[in-house]
Amino acid sequence: MRYIPILLIITCIISPILFTLSPVLIGKLNLQSWIAVQCEIISNEIAHGEEQYLEFEYTFHYQGMKYIGSDFDFLEGETIYSSDLVELRKLQTFYYIGKRTLCFIDPNNPSKSVLTTETRWNTLTVPLLIHLGLLLIFLKYRFFDKEKTEGI
């Protein structure tokens, strides 16, 4: 019975991190078989809704077929959300329309592609902080309040 809190803590720590990082981990593991091909940026638009975001489209050829990709990386997918408009404009300027660069494709399914294999880790900050906050609340009520009432 003494090990139940320890197992609960481990579960509270590991499962949220794995859930948050799973697209990145899966993408990075699969990347070993992906290949780099030349691509050309055909659109990069900053849109404003509830949040501002940047969307990309790029074309590439593989085995005589033309494909259009839109995923930026394994974590972001098709759109890059950010509250920092300056950051979005920098990305938009770096990946300007007409730019030729490398993108990475799955040779078994060339319609799956990413523009970059780097991950913008700052997008994981909010989910990880939420999980950490919930864990700290759990620990406070589970262990620290118990010590105060036992000490009286």
PDB file of C-alpha atoms in Angstrom:
ATOM      1  CA  MET A   1       0.000   0.000   0.000  1.00  0.00           C
ATOM      2  CA  ARG A   2       2.927   2.359   0.623  1.00  0.00           C
ATOM      3  CA  TYR A   3       3.921   2.142  -3.056  1.00  0.00           C
ATOM      4  CA  ILE A   4       0.582   3.339  -4.410  1.00  0.00           C
ATOM      5  CA  PRO A   5       1.419   7.073  -3.964  1.00  0.00           C
ATOM      6  CA  ILE A   6       4.793   6.533  -5.635  1.00  0.00           C
ATOM      7  CA  LEU A   7       3.163   4.758  -8.578  1.00  0.00           C
ATOM      8  CA  LEU A   8       0.558   7.503  -8.760  1.00  0.00           C
ATOM      9  CA  ILE A   9       3.243  10.187  -8.840  1.00  0.00           C
ATOM     10  CA  ILE A  10       5.199   8.366 -11.525  1.00  0.00           C
ATOM     11  CA  THR A  11       2.010   7.991 -13.550  1.00  0.00           C
ATOM     12  CA  CYS A  12       1.177  11.678 -13.072  1.00  0.00           C
ATOM     13  CA  ILE A  13       4.626  12.682 -14.294  1.00  0.00           C
ATOM     14  CA  ILE A  14       5.347  10.229 -17.104  1.00  0.00           C
ATOM     15  CA  SER A  15       1.983   9.927 -18.851  1.00  0.00           C
ATOM     16  CA  PRO A  16       1.450  13.690 -19.445  1.00  0.00           C
ATOM     17  CA  ILE A  17       4.992  14.086 -20.725  1.00  0.00           C
ATOM     18  CA  LEU A  18       4.625  11.128 -23.090  1.00  0.00           C
ATOM     19  CA  PHE A  19       1.222  12.397 -24.233  1.00  0.00           C
ATOM     20  CA  THR A  20       2.648  15.854 -24.893  1.00  0.00           C
ATOM     21  CA  LEU A  21       5.799  14.641 -26.617  1.00  0.00           C
ATOM     22  CA  SER A  22       4.326  11.715 -28.568  1.00  0.00           C
ATOM     23  CA  PRO A  23       4.035  13.473 -31.960  1.00  0.00           C
ATOM     24  CA  VAL A  24       7.636  14.616 -31.668  1.00  0.00           C
ATOM     25  CA  LEU A  25       8.910  11.232 -30.518  1.00  0.00           C
ATOM     26  CA  ILE A  26       7.050   9.330 -33.220  1.00  0.00           C
ATOM     27  CA  GLY A  27       8.211  11.788 -35.839  1.00  0.00           C
ATOM     28  CA  LYS A  28      11.827  11.667 -34.716  1.00  0.00           C
ATOM     29  CA  LEU A  29      11.817   7.867 -34.655  1.00  0.00           C
ATOM     30  CA  ASN A  30      10.274   7.669 -38.127  1.00  0.00           C
ATOM     31  CA  LEU A  31      12.616  10.324 -39.464  1.00  0.00           C
ATOM     32  CA  GLN A  32      15.462   7.829 -39.755  1.00  0.00           C
ATOM     33  CA  SER A  33      13.785   6.348 -42.817  1.00  0.00           C
ATOM     34  CA  TRP A  34      12.622   9.692 -44.268  1.00  0.00           C
ATOM     35  CA  ILE A  35      14.580  11.316 -47.071  1.00  0.00           C
ATOM     36  CA  ALA A  36      15.413  14.926 -47.884  1.00  0.00           C
ATOM     37  CA  VAL A  37      14.174  16.305 -51.208  1.00  0.00           C
ATOM     38  CA  GLN A  38      14.191  19.744 -52.782  1.00  0.00           C
ATOM     39  CA  CYS A  39      10.998  21.688 -52.247  1.00  0.00           C
ATOM     40  CA  GLU A  40       9.737  25.162 -53.038  1.00  0.00           C
ATOM     41  CA  ILE A  41       7.593  27.325 -50.770  1.00  0.00           C
ATOM     42  CA  ILE A  42       4.401  28.277 -52.608  1.00  0.00           C
ATOM     43  CA  SER A  43       2.501  30.024 -49.807  1.00  0.00           C
ATOM     44  CA  ASN A  44       3.085  31.320 -46.301  1.00  0.00           C
ATOM     45  CA  GLU A  45       0.221  33.277 -44.824  1.00  0.00           C
ATOM     46  CA  ILE A  46      -0.239  34.756 -41.387  1.00  0.00           C
ATOM     47  CA  ALA A  47      -3.895  34.492 -40.416  1.00  0.00           C
ATOM     48  CA  HIS A  48      -5.625  36.112 -37.495  1.00  0.00           C
ATOM     49  CA  GLY A  49      -8.427  34.399 -35.654  1.00  0.00           C
ATOM     50  CA  GLU A  50      -8.720  33.773 -31.960  1.00  0.00           C
ATOM     51  CA  GLU A  51      -4.957  33.284 -32.212  1.00  0.00           C
ATOM     52  CA  GLN A  52      -2.579  34.308 -34.948  1.00  0.00           C
ATOM     53  CA  TYR A  53      -0.942  31.564 -36.911  1.00  0.00           C
ATOM     54  CA  LEU A  54       1.248  30.888 -39.917  1.00  0.00           C
ATOM     55  CA  GLU A  55       0.414  28.337 -42.595  1.00  0.00           C
ATOM     56  CA  PHE A  56       2.822  26.969 -45.196  1.00  0.00           C
ATOM     57  CA  GLU A  57       2.488  25.091 -48.443  1.00  0.00           C
ATOM     58  CA  TYR A  58       5.359  23.743 -50.487  1.00  0.00           C
ATOM     59  CA  THR A  59       5.751  21.550 -53.530  1.00  0.00           C
ATOM     60  CA  PHE A  60       8.220  18.768 -54.173  1.00  0.00           C
ATOM     61  CA  HIS A  61       8.785  15.994 -56.678  1.00  0.00           C
ATOM     62  CA  TYR A  62       9.428  12.390 -55.784  1.00  0.00           C
ATOM     63  CA  GLN A  63       9.733   9.508 -58.251  1.00  0.00           C
ATOM     64  CA  GLY A  64       8.275  11.591 -61.053  1.00  0.00           C
ATOM     65  CA  MET A  65       5.189  12.712 -59.084  1.00  0.00           C
ATOM     66  CA  LYS A  66       4.471  16.209 -57.817  1.00  0.00           C
ATOM     67  CA  TYR A  67       3.267  16.609 -54.214  1.00  0.00           C
ATOM     68  CA  ILE A  68       2.076  19.502 -52.105  1.00  0.00           C
ATOM     69  CA  GLY A  69       3.005  19.484 -48.428  1.00  0.00           C
ATOM     70  CA  SER A  70       1.808  21.699 -45.629  1.00  0.00           C
ATOM     71  CA  ASP A  71       3.240  20.312 -42.385  1.00  0.00           C
ATOM     72  CA  PHE A  72       5.906  22.477 -40.821  1.00  0.00           C
ATOM     73  CA  ASP A  73       7.265  19.911 -38.348  1.00  0.00           C
ATOM     74  CA  PHE A  74       6.133  16.853 -36.417  1.00  0.00           C
ATOM     75  CA  LEU A  75       4.695  18.889 -33.570  1.00  0.00           C
ATOM     76  CA  GLU A  76       3.120  21.910 -35.223  1.00  0.00           C
ATOM     77  CA  GLY A  77       1.572  20.167 -38.194  1.00  0.00           C
ATOM     78  CA  GLU A  78       0.042  22.514 -40.738  1.00  0.00           C
ATOM     79  CA  THR A  79      -0.062  25.662 -38.641  1.00  0.00           C
ATOM     80  CA  ILE A  80       2.307  27.457 -36.312  1.00  0.00           C
ATOM     81  CA  TYR A  81       0.395  29.214 -33.560  1.00  0.00           C
ATOM     82  CA  SER A  82       2.066  32.001 -31.643  1.00  0.00           C
ATOM     83  CA  SER A  83       1.107  35.056 -29.647  1.00  0.00           C
ATOM     84  CA  ASP A  84       4.359  36.617 -30.865  1.00  0.00           C
ATOM     85  CA  LEU A  85       3.655  38.223 -34.236  1.00  0.00           C
ATOM     86  CA  VAL A  86       7.345  39.142 -34.612  1.00  0.00           C
ATOM     87  CA  GLU A  87       8.299  35.450 -34.394  1.00  0.00           C
ATOM     88  CA  LEU A  88       5.721  34.543 -37.048  1.00  0.00           C
ATOM     89  CA  ARG A  89       6.952  37.300 -39.341  1.00  0.00           C
ATOM     90  CA  LYS A  90      10.549  36.080 -38.953  1.00  0.00           C
ATOM     91  CA  LEU A  91       9.493  32.564 -39.985  1.00  0.00           C
ATOM     92  CA  GLN A  92       7.448  33.991 -42.849  1.00  0.00           C
ATOM     93  CA  THR A  93      10.451  36.004 -44.030  1.00  0.00           C
ATOM     94  CA  PHE A  94      12.832  33.048 -43.690  1.00  0.00           C
ATOM     95  CA  TYR A  95      10.489  30.707 -45.612  1.00  0.00           C
ATOM     96  CA  TYR A  96       9.558  33.265 -48.274  1.00  0.00           C
ATOM     97  CA  ILE A  97       7.441  32.314 -51.292  1.00  0.00           C
ATOM     98  CA  GLY A  98       9.691  30.913 -54.009  1.00  0.00           C
ATOM     99  CA  LYS A  99      12.411  29.796 -51.601  1.00  0.00           C
ATOM    100  CA  ARG A 100      13.975  26.465 -52.506  1.00  0.00           C
ATOM    101  CA  THR A 101      14.921  24.404 -49.488  1.00  0.00           C
ATOM    102  CA  LEU A 102      14.917  20.845 -48.277  1.00  0.00           C
ATOM    103  CA  CYS A 103      11.860  19.114 -46.922  1.00  0.00           C
ATOM    104  CA  PHE A 104      11.669  15.621 -45.542  1.00  0.00           C
ATOM    105  CA  ILE A 105       9.329  12.939 -46.856  1.00  0.00           C
ATOM    106  CA  ASP A 106       8.309   9.445 -45.939  1.00  0.00           C
ATOM    107  CA  PRO A 107       9.440   7.328 -48.925  1.00  0.00           C
ATOM    108  CA  ASN A 108       6.720   4.783 -48.127  1.00  0.00           C
ATOM    109  CA  ASN A 109       4.054   7.496 -48.183  1.00  0.00           C
ATOM    110  CA  PRO A 110       5.386  10.591 -50.001  1.00  0.00           C
ATOM    111  CA  SER A 111       2.261  12.592 -49.195  1.00  0.00           C
ATOM    112  CA  LYS A 112       3.611  12.754 -45.616  1.00  0.00           C
ATOM    113  CA  SER A 113       6.225  15.467 -45.397  1.00  0.00           C
ATOM    114  CA  VAL A 114       7.638  18.083 -43.044  1.00  0.00           C
ATOM    115  CA  LEU A 115       9.425  21.270 -43.864  1.00  0.00           C
ATOM    116  CA  THR A 116      11.850  20.969 -40.969  1.00  0.00           C
ATOM    117  CA  THR A 117      12.964  18.250 -38.596  1.00  0.00           C
ATOM    118  CA  GLU A 118      13.670  20.752 -35.848  1.00  0.00           C
ATOM    119  CA  THR A 119      11.060  21.116 -33.150  1.00  0.00           C
ATOM    120  CA  ARG A 120       9.956  24.406 -31.678  1.00  0.00           C
ATOM    121  CA  TRP A 121      10.113  23.247 -28.055  1.00  0.00           C
ATOM    122  CA  ASN A 122       8.509  26.427 -26.764  1.00  0.00           C
ATOM    123  CA  THR A 123       5.175  25.080 -28.026  1.00  0.00           C
ATOM    124  CA  LEU A 124       5.406  22.389 -25.352  1.00  0.00           C
ATOM    125  CA  THR A 125       5.809  24.906 -22.535  1.00  0.00           C
ATOM    126  CA  VAL A 126       2.124  25.460 -21.754  1.00  0.00           C
ATOM    127  CA  PRO A 127       1.062  21.776 -21.712  1.00  0.00           C
ATOM    128  CA  LEU A 128       4.056  20.827 -19.599  1.00  0.00           C
ATOM    129  CA  LEU A 129       3.440  23.679 -17.140  1.00  0.00           C
ATOM    130  CA  ILE A 130      -0.210  22.668 -16.803  1.00  0.00           C
ATOM    131  CA  HIS A 131       0.792  19.079 -16.047  1.00  0.00           C
ATOM    132  CA  LEU A 132       3.444  20.237 -13.587  1.00  0.00           C
ATOM    133  CA  GLY A 133       0.932  22.516 -11.841  1.00  0.00           C
ATOM    134  CA  LEU A 134      -1.589  19.700 -11.505  1.00  0.00           C
ATOM    135  CA  LEU A 135       1.116  17.423 -10.123  1.00  0.00           C
ATOM    136  CA  LEU A 136       2.153  20.024  -7.538  1.00  0.00           C
ATOM    137  CA  ILE A 137      -1.462  20.526  -6.456  1.00  0.00           C
ATOM    138  CA  PHE A 138      -1.846  16.765  -6.095  1.00  0.00           C
ATOM    139  CA  LEU A 139       1.364  16.500  -4.056  1.00  0.00           C
ATOM    140  CA  LYS A 140       0.388  19.395  -1.803  1.00  0.00           C
ATOM    141  CA  TYR A 141      -2.981  17.951  -0.887  1.00  0.00           C
ATOM    142  CA  ARG A 142      -1.782  14.367  -0.731  1.00  0.00           C
ATOM    143  CA  PHE A 143       1.310  14.784   1.418  1.00  0.00           C
ATOM    144  CA  PHE A 144       1.764  18.259   2.898  1.00  0.00           C
ATOM    145  CA  ASP A 145      -1.725  18.787   4.308  1.00  0.00           C
ATOM    146  CA  LYS A 146      -1.526  15.302   5.824  1.00  0.00           C
ATOM    147  CA  GLU A 147       1.672  16.224   7.686  1.00  0.00           C
ATOM    148  CA  LYS A 148       0.100  19.368   9.177  1.00  0.00           C
ATOM    149  CA  THR A 149      -2.958  17.519  10.510  1.00  0.00           C
ATOM    150  CA  GLU A 150      -0.839  14.664  11.884  1.00  0.00           C
ATOM    151  CA  GLY A 151       1.497  17.093  13.658  1.00  0.00           C
ATOM    152  CA  ILE A 152      -1.355  18.731  15.631  1.00  0.00           C
TER     153      ILE A 152
END
